[in-house]
Amino acid sequence: GEPASQQANRRNGATRKVLKGNDGAVPIDIPRDREGSFEPELIQKGQTRIDGMDDKIIGLYAAGLSTRDIRAHLEEVYGLKVSADLVSRVTDAVLEEVSDWQNRALEPVYPIVFLDALRVKIRDAESRQVKNKAVYVALGVTAEGEREVLGLWIAANEGAKFWLSIMNNLCNR
C-alpha cells in the first residue's frame, strides 16, 4: 500500500457515547475517521446531554433541592446517573447569568419606577431551612411605555437602609 501520509482519510469504526435526555439515557455510536477530522452534525463532540435536561436541573435547584437531591431525583425518575460536578456546572452557569443580568447597564432615564418588596418563603442556602424573606423588586417604565424589571434583591427583611442601597445600585448602573 501507499505510505500513511498519502492515503485518503477513511472510516475507522465508532465510539460509543451515552446521551442523557428527557427520556433517560440513550447509547449511540459516533463514527470515527483515521484523521480525527469527522465532525458530527446533530450531536457535537463532547456533548452528553440533550435539550431539556439543564432546564430540569435548574427547576429542581430553584425548588430548593440540593445537588445530592437533584442527582437522586434524576436517577429515580429518568434513570440518569449524573455527577455532582455536572449539576454544579449547570447551576453555576445560571447563577453567572443572573449576576450578569443583575449588573447589566440600564437605560439612562425611566420616567416611572415602581419599587416594592414581597415577603416570600425561601430556603436558606446555609441552614437549609425555609424562612420568610423580603424580595425587593424595581420595575421601570421606558419612555416608549415598555415595562422592564430593573432588578431583584433578597434580604432578611424590608428596611430603609436596604432601599437606599438599591437606589444607589440603580443610579450606578
Coordinates of N, CA and C in Angstrom, one line a residue:
G1 N 0.8 -1.2 0.0 CA 0.0 0.0 0.0 C 0.8 1.3 0.0
E2 N 0.1 2.3 0.0 CA 0.7 3.7 0.0 C 1.2 4.1 1.4
P3 N 2.1 5.0 1.5 CA 2.5 5.5 2.8 C 1.3 6.2 3.4
A4 N 1.3 6.2 4.8 CA 0.2 6.7 5.5 C -0.1 8.2 5.1
S5 N 1.0 8.9 4.8 CA 0.8 10.4 4.5 C 0.0 10.6 3.2
Q6 N 0.0 9.6 2.3 CA -0.6 9.8 1.0 C -2.0 9.1 0.9
Q7 N -2.4 8.3 2.0 CA -3.7 7.7 1.9 C -4.8 8.7 2.2
A8 N -5.9 8.4 1.5 CA -7.1 9.2 1.8 C -7.7 8.9 3.2
N9 N -8.3 9.8 3.7 CA -9.0 9.6 5.0 C -10.0 8.6 4.9
R10 N -10.2 7.7 5.9 CA -11.1 6.6 5.8 C -11.9 6.5 7.2
R11 N -13.0 5.7 7.1 CA -13.7 5.4 8.3 C -12.8 4.6 9.2
N12 N -13.0 4.7 10.5 CA -12.2 4.0 11.5 C -13.1 3.6 12.7
G13 N -14.2 2.9 12.4 CA -15.0 2.4 13.5 C -15.9 3.5 14.1
A14 N -16.3 3.2 15.3 CA -17.2 4.2 16.0 C -16.9 4.2 17.5
T15 N -17.3 5.3 18.1 CA -17.1 5.4 19.6 C -18.5 5.4 20.2
R16 N -18.7 4.7 21.2 CA -20.0 4.6 21.9 C -20.1 5.8 22.9
K17 N -21.2 6.4 22.9 CA -21.5 7.6 23.8 C -22.9 7.4 24.4
V18 N -23.1 7.8 25.6 CA -24.4 7.7 26.2 C -24.9 9.2 26.3
L19 N -26.0 9.5 25.7 CA -26.7 10.8 25.8 C -27.7 10.7 26.9
K20 N -27.7 11.8 27.7 CA -28.7 11.9 28.8 C -29.7 12.9 28.4
G21 N -31.0 12.6 28.4 CA -32.0 13.5 28.0 C -33.3 13.3 28.7
N22 N -34.4 13.9 28.2 CA -35.7 13.9 28.8 C -36.2 12.5 29.0
D23 N -35.9 11.6 28.1 CA -36.4 10.2 28.2 C -35.5 9.2 28.7
G24 N -34.4 9.7 29.4 CA -33.5 8.8 30.0 C -32.2 8.7 29.2
A25 N -31.4 7.7 29.5 CA -30.1 7.6 28.9 C -30.2 6.8 27.6
V26 N -29.6 7.2 26.5 CA -29.7 6.6 25.2 C -28.2 6.4 24.7
P27 N -27.8 5.1 24.5 CA -26.5 4.8 24.0 C -26.5 5.0 22.4
I28 N -25.5 5.7 21.9 CA -25.4 5.9 20.5 C -23.9 5.7 20.0
D29 N -23.8 5.3 18.8 CA -22.4 5.2 18.2 C -22.1 6.4 17.3
I30 N -20.9 7.0 17.6 CA -20.5 8.1 16.8 C -19.3 7.6 15.9
P31 N -19.5 7.8 14.6 CA -18.5 7.3 13.6 C -17.2 8.1 13.8
R32 N -16.1 7.4 13.5 CA -14.7 8.0 13.6 C -14.1 7.9 12.2
D33 N -13.1 8.7 12.0 CA -12.2 8.6 10.8 C -10.8 8.6 11.3
R34 N -9.9 8.1 10.4 CA -8.5 7.9 10.7 C -7.8 9.3 11.1
E35 N -8.2 10.3 10.5 CA -7.5 11.6 10.7 C -8.2 12.3 12.0
G36 N -9.3 11.9 12.4 CA -10.0 12.5 13.5 C -10.6 13.8 13.1
S37 N -10.9 14.0 11.8 CA -11.5 15.3 11.4 C -13.0 15.2 11.2
F38 N -13.6 14.0 11.4 CA -15.1 13.9 11.3 C -15.8 14.7 12.4
E39 N -16.7 15.6 12.0 CA -17.5 16.4 13.0 C -18.9 16.0 12.9
P40 N -19.5 15.4 13.9 CA -20.9 15.0 13.8 C -21.8 16.3 13.8
E41 N -22.9 16.3 13.1 CA -23.8 17.5 13.0 C -24.8 17.6 14.0
L42 N -25.5 16.5 14.4 CA -26.6 16.5 15.3 C -26.1 16.5 16.8
I43 N -25.2 15.7 17.1 CA -24.6 15.5 18.5 C -23.2 16.0 18.4
Q44 N -22.8 17.1 19.0 CA -21.5 17.6 18.9 C -20.5 16.8 19.7
K45 N -19.2 16.9 19.3 CA -18.2 16.2 20.1 C -18.2 16.7 21.5
G46 N -18.1 15.8 22.5 CA -18.1 16.2 23.9 C -19.5 16.4 24.5
Q47 N -20.6 16.5 23.6 CA -21.9 16.7 24.1 C -22.4 15.4 24.7
T48 N -22.9 15.4 26.0 CA -23.5 14.2 26.6 C -24.9 14.5 27.1
R49 N -25.4 15.7 26.9 CA -26.8 16.0 27.3 C -27.5 16.6 26.1
I50 N -28.8 16.3 26.1 CA -29.6 17.0 25.0 C -30.6 17.9 25.7
D51 N -31.2 18.8 24.9 CA -32.0 19.9 25.3 C -33.1 19.4 26.4
G52 N -33.3 20.3 27.3 CA -34.3 20.0 28.3 C -33.7 19.5 29.7
M53 N -32.6 18.8 29.6 CA -32.1 18.3 30.9 C -31.6 19.5 31.8
D54 N -30.9 20.5 31.2 CA -30.4 21.6 32.0 C -31.6 22.3 32.7
D55 N -32.7 22.4 31.9 CA -33.9 23.1 32.4 C -34.5 22.3 33.6
K56 N -34.4 21.0 33.6 CA -34.9 20.2 34.7 C -34.0 20.4 35.9
I57 N -32.7 20.4 35.7 CA -31.8 20.6 36.8 C -32.0 22.0 37.4
I58 N -32.2 23.0 36.6 CA -32.4 24.4 37.1 C -33.7 24.5 37.9
G59 N -34.8 23.8 37.3 CA -36.0 23.8 38.0 C -36.0 23.2 39.4
L60 N -35.2 22.0 39.5 CA -35.1 21.4 40.8 C -34.3 22.2 41.7
Y61 N -33.2 22.9 41.2 CA -32.4 23.8 42.0 C -33.2 24.9 42.5
A62 N -34.0 25.5 41.7 CA -34.9 26.6 42.1 C -35.9 26.2 43.1
A63 N -36.3 25.0 43.1 CA -37.2 24.5 44.1 C -36.6 24.2 45.5
G64 N -35.2 24.4 45.5 CA -34.5 24.3 46.8 C -33.9 23.0 47.0
L65 N -33.8 22.1 46.0 CA -33.2 20.8 46.2 C -31.6 21.0 46.2
S66 N -31.0 20.2 47.0 CA -29.5 20.2 47.0 C -29.0 19.4 45.8
T67 N -27.7 19.5 45.5 CA -27.0 18.8 44.5 C -27.3 17.3 44.6
R68 N -27.2 16.8 45.8 CA -27.4 15.3 46.1 C -28.9 15.0 45.8
D69 N -29.8 15.8 46.2 CA -31.2 15.6 46.0 C -31.5 15.6 44.5
I70 N -30.9 16.5 43.7 CA -31.2 16.6 42.3 C -30.6 15.3 41.6
R71 N -29.5 14.9 42.0 CA -28.9 13.6 41.4 C -29.8 12.5 41.7
A72 N -30.3 12.3 42.9 CA -31.2 11.2 43.3 C -32.5 11.3 42.5
H73 N -33.1 12.5 42.3 CA -34.3 12.7 41.6 C -34.1 12.3 40.1
L74 N -33.1 12.7 39.5 CA -32.8 12.4 38.1 C -32.6 10.9 37.9
E75 N -32.0 10.3 38.8 CA -31.8 8.8 38.7 C -33.1 8.1 38.9
E76 N -33.9 8.5 39.9 CA -35.1 7.8 40.2 C -36.2 8.0 39.1
V77 N -36.3 9.2 38.6 CA -37.4 9.5 37.7 C -37.0 9.2 36.2
Y78 N -35.7 9.5 35.9 CA -35.3 9.3 34.5 C -34.3 8.2 34.3
G79 N -33.8 7.6 35.3 CA -32.8 6.5 35.2 C -31.5 7.1 34.8
L80 N -31.2 8.4 35.1 CA -30.0 9.0 34.7 C -29.0 9.2 35.9
K81 N -27.8 8.7 35.7 CA -26.8 8.9 36.7 C -26.0 10.1 36.3
V82 N -26.1 11.2 37.0 CA -25.3 12.4 36.7 C -24.4 12.7 37.8
S83 N -23.3 13.3 37.5 CA -22.3 13.6 38.5 C -22.7 14.9 39.3
A84 N -22.2 15.0 40.5 CA -22.4 16.3 41.3 C -21.7 17.4 40.5
D85 N -20.6 17.2 39.8 CA -20.0 18.2 39.1 C -20.8 18.8 37.9
L86 N -21.6 17.9 37.3 CA -22.5 18.3 36.2 C -23.6 19.2 36.8
V87 N -24.2 18.8 37.8 CA -25.2 19.6 38.5 C -24.7 21.0 38.9
S88 N -23.5 21.0 39.5 CA -22.9 22.2 39.9 C -22.6 23.1 38.7
R89 N -22.1 22.5 37.6 CA -21.8 23.4 36.4 C -23.0 24.0 35.8
V90 N -24.1 23.2 35.8 CA -25.4 23.8 35.3 C -25.9 24.9 36.2
T91 N -25.9 24.7 37.5 CA -26.4 25.7 38.4 C -25.5 26.9 38.4
D92 N -24.2 26.7 38.4 CA -23.2 27.8 38.4 C -23.4 28.7 37.2
A93 N -23.7 28.1 36.0 CA -23.9 28.8 34.8 C -25.1 29.7 34.9
V94 N -26.1 29.2 35.6 CA -27.3 30.0 35.8 C -27.0 31.2 36.7
L95 N -26.3 30.9 37.8 CA -26.0 31.9 38.8 C -25.2 33.0 38.1
E96 N -24.3 32.6 37.2 CA -23.5 33.6 36.5 C -24.3 34.5 35.6
E97 N -25.3 33.9 34.9 CA -26.2 34.6 34.1 C -27.1 35.6 34.9
V98 N -27.5 35.1 36.0 CA -28.3 36.0 36.9 C -27.5 37.2 37.4
S99 N -26.2 36.9 37.7 CA -25.3 38.0 38.2 C -25.1 39.0 37.0
D100 N -24.9 38.5 35.8 CA -24.7 39.4 34.7 C -26.0 40.3 34.5
W101 N -27.1 39.6 34.6 CA -28.4 40.4 34.4 C -28.6 41.4 35.5
Q102 N -28.3 41.0 36.7 CA -28.4 41.9 37.8 C -27.5 43.1 37.7
N103 N -26.4 43.0 37.0 CA -25.4 44.1 36.9 C -25.4 44.7 35.6
R104 N -26.3 44.4 34.7 CA -26.3 45.0 33.3 C -26.6 46.5 33.4
A105 N -26.2 47.1 32.3 CA -26.4 48.6 32.2 C -27.9 48.8 31.9
L106 N -28.4 49.9 32.5 CA -29.8 50.3 32.4 C -29.9 51.5 31.5
E107 N -31.1 51.8 31.0 CA -31.4 53.0 30.2 C -31.1 54.2 31.1
P108 N -30.7 55.3 30.4 CA -30.3 56.5 31.2 C -31.5 57.1 32.0
V109 N -32.7 56.9 31.5 CA -33.9 57.5 32.1 C -35.1 56.5 32.0
Y110 N -35.8 56.4 33.2 CA -37.0 55.7 33.3 C -38.0 56.7 33.8
P111 N -39.0 57.2 33.0 CA -39.9 58.2 33.6 C -40.7 57.7 34.8
I112 N -41.0 56.4 34.9 CA -41.7 55.9 36.0 C -40.9 54.7 36.6
V113 N -40.7 54.6 37.9 CA -40.1 53.5 38.5 C -40.9 53.0 39.7
F114 N -41.3 51.8 39.7 CA -42.1 51.2 40.8 C -41.1 50.4 41.7
L115 N -41.3 50.6 43.0 CA -40.4 49.8 44.0 C -41.4 49.1 44.9
D116 N -41.1 47.9 45.2 CA -41.9 47.1 46.1 C -41.1 46.0 46.8
A117 N -41.6 45.5 47.9 CA -41.0 44.3 48.5 C -42.1 43.3 48.8
L118 N -41.8 42.1 48.5 CA -42.7 41.0 48.8 C -42.1 40.1 49.8
R119 N -43.0 39.5 50.7 CA -42.5 38.5 51.7 C -42.8 37.2 51.1
V120 N -41.7 36.4 50.9 CA -41.8 35.0 50.4 C -41.0 34.0 51.2
K121 N -41.4 32.8 51.1 CA -40.7 31.7 51.8 C -39.6 31.3 50.9
I122 N -38.3 31.3 51.4 CA -37.1 30.9 50.6 C -36.3 30.0 51.5
R123 N -35.8 28.9 50.8 CA -34.9 28.0 51.5 C -33.5 28.7 51.7
D124 N -33.0 28.8 52.9 CA -31.8 29.4 53.2 C -30.6 28.5 52.8
A125 N -29.7 29.0 52.0 CA -28.6 28.1 51.5 C -27.7 27.5 52.5
E126 N -27.4 28.2 53.6 CA -26.6 27.6 54.7 C -27.3 26.7 55.6
S127 N -28.5 27.2 56.1 CA -29.2 26.3 57.1 C -30.1 25.3 56.5
R128 N -30.4 25.5 55.2 CA -31.4 24.6 54.5 C -32.8 24.7 55.1
Q129 N -33.1 25.7 55.9 CA -34.4 25.9 56.4 C -35.2 26.9 55.6
V130 N -36.5 26.7 55.5 CA -37.3 27.7 54.8 C -37.6 28.8 55.7
K131 N -37.3 30.1 55.2 CA -37.5 31.3 56.0 C -38.3 32.3 55.2
N132 N -39.0 33.2 55.9 CA -39.6 34.3 55.3 C -38.6 35.4 55.0
K133 N -38.5 35.8 53.8 CA -37.5 36.9 53.4 C -38.2 37.9 52.5
A134 N -37.6 39.1 52.5 CA -38.1 40.1 51.6 C -37.4 40.1 50.3
V135 N -38.2 40.1 49.2 CA -37.7 40.1 47.8 C -38.1 41.5 47.3
Y136 N -37.0 42.3 47.1 CA -37.2 43.7 46.7 C -37.3 43.7 45.1
V137 N -38.2 44.4 44.6 CA -38.4 44.5 43.1 C -38.4 45.9 42.7
A138 N -37.6 46.2 41.6 CA -37.6 47.5 41.0 C -38.1 47.3 39.5
L139 N -39.2 48.0 39.2 CA -39.8 47.9 37.8 C -39.8 49.3 37.2
G140 N -39.1 49.4 36.0 CA -39.1 50.7 35.3 C -40.0 50.7 34.1
V141 N -40.5 51.9 33.8 CA -41.3 52.0 32.6 C -40.5 53.0 31.6
T142 N -40.2 52.5 30.4 CA -39.4 53.3 29.5 C -40.2 54.4 28.9
A143 N -39.6 55.3 28.2 CA -40.3 56.4 27.5 C -41.3 55.9 26.5
E144 N -41.0 54.7 26.0 CA -41.9 54.1 25.0 C -43.1 53.3 25.7
G145 N -43.1 53.3 27.0 CA -44.2 52.6 27.7 C -43.9 51.1 28.0
E146 N -42.7 50.7 27.7 CA -42.4 49.2 28.0 C -42.0 49.1 29.4
R147 N -42.5 48.0 30.1 CA -42.1 47.7 31.4 C -40.9 46.8 31.4
E148 N -40.0 47.1 32.4 CA -38.7 46.3 32.4 C -38.4 46.1 33.9
V149 N -38.1 44.9 34.3 CA -37.7 44.6 35.6 C -36.2 45.1 35.7
L150 N -36.0 46.0 36.6 CA -34.6 46.6 36.7 C -33.7 45.8 37.7
G151 N -34.4 45.1 38.6 CA -33.6 44.2 39.5 C -34.4 43.6 40.5
L152 N -33.9 42.5 41.1 CA -34.5 41.8 42.2 C -33.4 41.6 43.3
W153 N -33.7 41.8 44.5 CA -32.8 41.6 45.6 C -33.5 40.8 46.7
I154 N -32.7 40.1 47.5 CA -33.3 39.3 48.6 C -32.6 39.7 49.9
A155 N -33.4 40.0 50.9 CA -32.8 40.4 52.2 C -33.7 39.7 53.3
A156 N -33.2 39.7 54.5 CA -33.9 39.1 55.6 C -35.2 39.8 55.9
N157 N -35.2 41.1 55.8 CA -36.4 41.9 56.0 C -36.3 43.2 55.3
E158 N -37.5 43.9 55.2 CA -37.5 45.2 54.5 C -37.1 46.3 55.4
G159 N -36.3 47.2 54.8 CA -35.8 48.3 55.6 C -35.3 49.5 54.8
A160 N -35.3 50.7 55.4 CA -34.9 51.9 54.6 C -33.4 51.8 54.1
K161 N -32.5 51.2 54.9 CA -31.1 51.2 54.5 C -31.0 50.3 53.3
F162 N -31.7 49.2 53.2 CA -31.6 48.3 52.0 C -32.2 49.1 50.8
W163 N -33.3 49.8 51.0 CA -33.9 50.5 49.9 C -32.8 51.6 49.4
L164 N -32.1 52.2 50.3 CA -31.1 53.2 49.8 C -30.0 52.5 49.0
S165 N -29.6 51.3 49.4 CA -28.5 50.6 48.7 C -29.1 50.2 47.3
I166 N -30.4 49.9 47.2 CA -31.0 49.6 45.9 C -31.0 50.8 45.0
M167 N -31.4 51.9 45.5 CA -31.4 53.2 44.7 C -30.0 53.5 44.3
N168 N -29.0 53.4 45.1 CA -27.6 53.7 44.7 C -27.2 52.7 43.6
N169 N -27.6 51.4 43.7 CA -27.2 50.4 42.7 C -27.8 50.8 41.4
L170 N -29.1 51.2 41.4 CA -29.8 51.5 40.1 C -29.2 52.8 39.5
C171 N -28.8 53.8 40.3 CA -28.2 55.0 39.8 C -26.8 54.7 39.2
N172 N -26.1 53.8 39.8 CA -24.8 53.5 39.3 C -24.8 52.6 38.0
R173 N -25.9 52.0 37.7 CA -25.9 51.2 36.5 C -26.4 52.0 35.3

